């Protein structure tokens, strides 16, 4: 009976991870996997299954997406209850991005790896979770163009380098930061602090963190991409769309 209930939860997670506000998807599927399976199993049996990792000291788990549509996607999920983006970025909040970066596929160059959090209105699961996967090739190409652009001279400054020709990148403002592993900077806090009096809009934001190697002008670091969801098709609030959950770019490097 217990195993059957667990399988039902996993199947629901698989469906929910690709759905968008579907009425028949339990928004707490992810939270149930974390709180009812991964954390208790780690504590009782010393095994994180069905998660890959349970880190109680830093308060997160790593779970491989069970959806057949997302074979390379992994999720970082906090072990404390955090509903959406409203609970991150504030003073004293845990910087989950640094742990997500540690869990990436390290065999790939940092330029090909990205992480994303979707806005609250573009997410089927209530519990905060960070997608960790390959970047789409066109995103890698666009970021490399901007990296080489002479106008890109400032770090820690929000800029808008993309236009309609950049497709899904068009609505994003972008900041380049110099950091090896995000241990010294929290992308969520950079976004939150930039909102000024409009901090209540944080749940509408979608954040993407893309790795970038050192160049002639900059040290290795990350691009932080931030956009706000709206009802217009071009501003979808789903940063996950900048990732490639089948990691085609890895196959092209073989």
Coordinates of C-alpha atoms in Angstrom, one line a residue:
X1 CA 0.0 0.0 0.0
X2 CA 2.8 2.4 0.9
X3 CA 4.7 1.6 -2.3
X4 CA 1.5 2.1 -4.3
X5 CA 1.0 5.5 -2.8
X6 CA 4.6 6.4 -3.5
X7 CA 4.3 5.4 -7.2
X8 CA 1.1 7.5 -7.5
X9 CA 3.0 10.5 -6.1
X10 CA 5.9 10.0 -8.6
X11 CA 3.5 9.6 -11.5
X12 CA 1.7 12.8 -10.5
X13 CA 5.0 14.6 -10.2
X14 CA 5.8 13.5 -13.8
X15 CA 2.6 14.9 -15.0
X16 CA 2.8 18.0 -12.9
X17 CA 6.3 18.9 -14.1
X18 CA 5.0 19.5 -17.6
X19 CA 1.6 20.9 -16.9
X20 CA 0.7 24.5 -16.5
X21 CA -2.1 25.2 -14.0
X22 CA -3.9 21.9 -14.7
X23 CA -6.8 21.4 -12.4
X24 CA -6.0 17.7 -11.8
X25 CA -2.4 18.3 -10.7
X26 CA -1.7 18.3 -7.0
X27 CA 0.5 21.4 -6.4
X28 CA 2.1 19.7 -3.5
X29 CA 3.4 16.6 -5.3
X30 CA 7.0 17.8 -5.0
X31 CA 6.7 18.7 -1.4
X32 CA 5.2 15.2 -0.6
X33 CA 8.2 13.5 -2.3
X34 CA 10.6 15.6 -0.2
X35 CA 8.8 15.5 3.1
X36 CA 7.3 12.0 3.0
X37 CA 10.0 10.1 1.3
X38 CA 13.4 11.6 0.7
X39 CA 14.0 13.3 4.1
X40 CA 12.5 10.4 6.2
X41 CA 14.3 7.7 4.2
X42 CA 17.6 9.5 4.7
X43 CA 17.0 9.9 8.4
X44 CA 15.8 6.3 9.0
X45 CA 17.7 4.3 6.4
X46 CA 20.6 6.4 5.4
X47 CA 19.4 6.5 1.8
X48 CA 18.1 9.6 0.0
X49 CA 15.9 7.6 -2.4
X50 CA 14.0 8.5 -4.4
X51 CA 16.1 11.7 -4.3
X52 CA 19.8 11.6 -5.4
X53 CA 20.9 13.8 -2.5
X54 CA 19.5 14.9 0.9
X55 CA 21.6 17.6 2.6
X56 CA 20.0 18.3 6.0
X57 CA 22.6 20.7 7.1
X58 CA 22.0 23.0 4.2
X59 CA 18.3 22.3 3.8
X60 CA 17.8 20.9 0.3
X61 CA 17.4 17.7 -1.8
X62 CA 18.4 17.0 -5.4
X63 CA 15.7 15.0 -7.3
X64 CA 16.0 13.8 -10.9
X65 CA 12.9 14.7 -12.9
X66 CA 11.0 11.5 -13.7
X67 CA 9.2 13.0 -16.7
X68 CA 10.2 11.3 -20.0
X69 CA 10.1 14.8 -21.6
X70 CA 12.9 16.0 -19.3
X71 CA 15.5 13.2 -19.0
X72 CA 18.4 15.5 -18.1
X73 CA 16.5 17.8 -15.7
X74 CA 17.3 17.8 -12.0
X75 CA 15.6 19.8 -9.3
X76 CA 16.9 21.4 -6.2
X77 CA 14.1 21.5 -3.6
X78 CA 14.3 23.1 -0.1
X79 CA 13.5 20.8 2.8
X80 CA 11.7 23.6 4.5
X81 CA 8.3 24.7 3.2
X82 CA 8.8 27.6 0.9
X83 CA 6.0 28.4 -1.5
X84 CA 7.2 30.3 -4.5
X85 CA 9.7 33.1 -5.0
X86 CA 8.3 35.2 -2.1
X87 CA 10.5 33.3 0.3
X88 CA 13.9 33.9 -1.3
X89 CA 16.1 36.8 -1.9
X90 CA 15.4 38.5 1.4
X91 CA 18.1 39.2 4.0
X92 CA 19.1 36.0 5.8
X93 CA 17.5 33.7 3.3
X94 CA 19.4 30.6 2.2
X95 CA 21.2 30.9 -1.2
X96 CA 20.0 27.7 -2.8
X97 CA 21.6 28.7 -6.2
X98 CA 25.1 27.9 -4.9
X99 CA 24.0 24.3 -4.0
X100 CA 22.3 24.0 -7.4
X101 CA 25.5 24.9 -9.1
X102 CA 27.3 22.2 -7.1
X103 CA 24.8 19.6 -8.4
X104 CA 25.3 20.5 -12.1
X105 CA 26.7 18.1 -14.6
X106 CA 30.4 19.0 -14.0
X107 CA 31.6 17.3 -17.2
X108 CA 30.1 20.2 -19.2
X109 CA 31.7 23.6 -19.6
X110 CA 30.1 26.1 -17.3
X111 CA 29.0 28.0 -20.5
X112 CA 26.5 25.2 -21.2
X113 CA 24.8 24.9 -17.8
X114 CA 21.9 26.9 -16.5
X115 CA 19.5 27.0 -13.6
X116 CA 16.0 28.4 -13.6
X117 CA 13.1 29.3 -11.3
X118 CA 9.7 29.9 -12.9
X119 CA 7.4 32.6 -11.7
X120 CA 4.6 31.6 -9.3
X121 CA 1.9 32.0 -12.0
X122 CA 3.8 29.8 -14.4
X123 CA 4.5 26.9 -12.1
X124 CA 2.3 23.8 -11.4
X125 CA 4.1 23.0 -8.1
X126 CA 3.8 25.2 -5.1
X127 CA 7.1 24.3 -3.4
X128 CA 10.0 26.3 -4.5
X129 CA 12.3 24.4 -6.8
X130 CA 15.3 25.2 -9.1
X131 CA 15.7 23.5 -12.4
X132 CA 19.3 22.5 -13.2
X133 CA 20.1 21.5 -16.8
X134 CA 21.8 22.4 -20.0
X135 CA 21.1 25.7 -21.6
X136 CA 19.4 25.8 -25.0
X137 CA 22.0 26.2 -27.8
X138 CA 20.5 29.5 -29.0
X139 CA 20.8 30.9 -25.4
X140 CA 24.4 29.9 -25.3
X141 CA 25.0 31.5 -28.7
X142 CA 23.2 34.8 -27.7
X143 CA 25.1 35.1 -24.5
X144 CA 28.4 34.5 -26.3
X145 CA 27.6 37.3 -28.7
X146 CA 26.8 39.6 -25.8
X147 CA 30.0 38.5 -24.0
X148 CA 32.0 39.6 -27.0
X149 CA 30.0 42.9 -27.4
X150 CA 32.1 46.0 -26.7
X151 CA 29.1 47.6 -25.0
X152 CA 29.1 44.9 -22.3
X153 CA 31.6 46.7 -20.1
X154 CA 29.9 46.7 -16.7
X155 CA 29.4 43.9 -14.2
X156 CA 26.9 44.0 -11.4
X157 CA 24.8 46.3 -13.6
X158 CA 21.4 45.4 -15.0
X159 CA 21.3 45.8 -18.8
X160 CA 18.8 44.9 -21.6
X161 CA 21.0 43.4 -24.4
X162 CA 18.3 41.4 -26.2
X163 CA 15.5 42.4 -28.7
X164 CA 12.7 40.6 -30.4
X165 CA 15.1 38.8 -32.7
X166 CA 16.4 37.0 -29.6
X167 CA 13.2 35.1 -29.2
X168 CA 12.5 33.9 -25.6
X169 CA 15.4 36.0 -24.4
X170 CA 13.7 39.3 -25.4
X171 CA 11.9 40.2 -22.2
X172 CA 15.0 39.6 -20.0
X173 CA 17.2 42.1 -18.3
X174 CA 20.7 40.8 -17.7
X175 CA 23.5 41.2 -15.2
X176 CA 26.9 39.7 -15.4
X177 CA 28.6 38.8 -12.2
X178 CA 32.1 37.5 -11.4
X179 CA 32.0 34.5 -9.1
X180 CA 33.4 31.0 -9.3
X181 CA 30.5 29.1 -7.6
X182 CA 27.9 31.6 -6.3
X183 CA 29.1 31.1 -2.7
X184 CA 29.6 34.9 -2.5
X185 CA 26.5 36.1 -4.2
X186 CA 22.8 35.2 -4.2
X187 CA 21.1 35.8 -7.6
X188 CA 17.7 36.0 -5.9
X189 CA 18.9 38.8 -3.6
X190 CA 20.3 40.7 -6.6
X191 CA 16.8 40.6 -8.1
X192 CA 15.0 41.3 -4.9
X193 CA 17.1 44.3 -3.9
X194 CA 16.7 45.8 -7.3
X195 CA 12.9 46.0 -7.0
X196 CA 12.9 48.9 -4.6
X197 CA 9.4 49.7 -3.6
X198 CA 8.0 47.0 -5.9
X199 CA 9.3 44.0 -3.8
X200 CA 5.8 42.6 -3.6
X201 CA 6.2 41.7 -7.3
X202 CA 8.9 39.1 -6.6
X203 CA 6.6 36.1 -7.0
X204 CA 5.9 37.3 -10.6
X205 CA 9.6 37.1 -11.5
X206 CA 11.4 34.3 -13.3
X207 CA 15.2 34.0 -12.8
X208 CA 17.7 32.2 -14.9
X209 CA 21.4 31.7 -13.9
X210 CA 23.8 30.8 -16.8
X211 CA 27.4 30.0 -16.3
X212 CA 30.0 31.9 -18.3
X213 CA 33.8 31.2 -18.6
X214 CA 36.5 33.8 -18.2
X215 CA 37.1 36.1 -21.2
X216 CA 39.7 38.8 -22.1
X217 CA 37.8 41.3 -20.1
X218 CA 36.0 39.4 -17.3
X219 CA 36.7 36.6 -14.9
X220 CA 34.5 33.5 -14.9
X221 CA 31.1 34.1 -13.5
X222 CA 27.4 34.0 -14.4
X223 CA 24.7 35.8 -16.3
X224 CA 21.7 36.5 -14.2
X225 CA 18.6 36.9 -16.4
X226 CA 15.4 38.3 -14.9
X227 CA 11.9 38.8 -16.3
X228 CA 8.4 39.5 -15.0
X229 CA 5.5 37.3 -16.1
X230 CA 2.6 39.0 -17.8
X231 CA -0.3 37.9 -19.9
X232 CA 1.5 38.6 -23.2
X233 CA 2.9 35.5 -25.0
X234 CA 6.3 37.1 -25.3
X235 CA 6.7 37.6 -21.5
X236 CA 5.8 34.1 -20.3
X237 CA 7.5 34.1 -16.9
X238 CA 8.9 30.6 -17.5
X239 CA 12.7 30.8 -17.4
X240 CA 12.8 27.1 -17.7
X241 CA 12.1 27.6 -21.4
X242 CA 15.7 28.8 -21.7
X243 CA 16.9 25.3 -20.7
X244 CA 17.2 22.2 -22.9
X245 CA 15.9 19.2 -20.9
X246 CA 17.3 16.8 -23.5
X247 CA 20.7 18.6 -23.4
X248 CA 21.3 18.5 -27.2
X249 CA 24.3 20.7 -26.8
X250 CA 26.1 17.9 -24.9
X251 CA 25.6 15.5 -27.9
X252 CA 26.9 18.1 -30.3
X253 CA 30.2 18.2 -28.3
X254 CA 31.0 14.5 -28.6

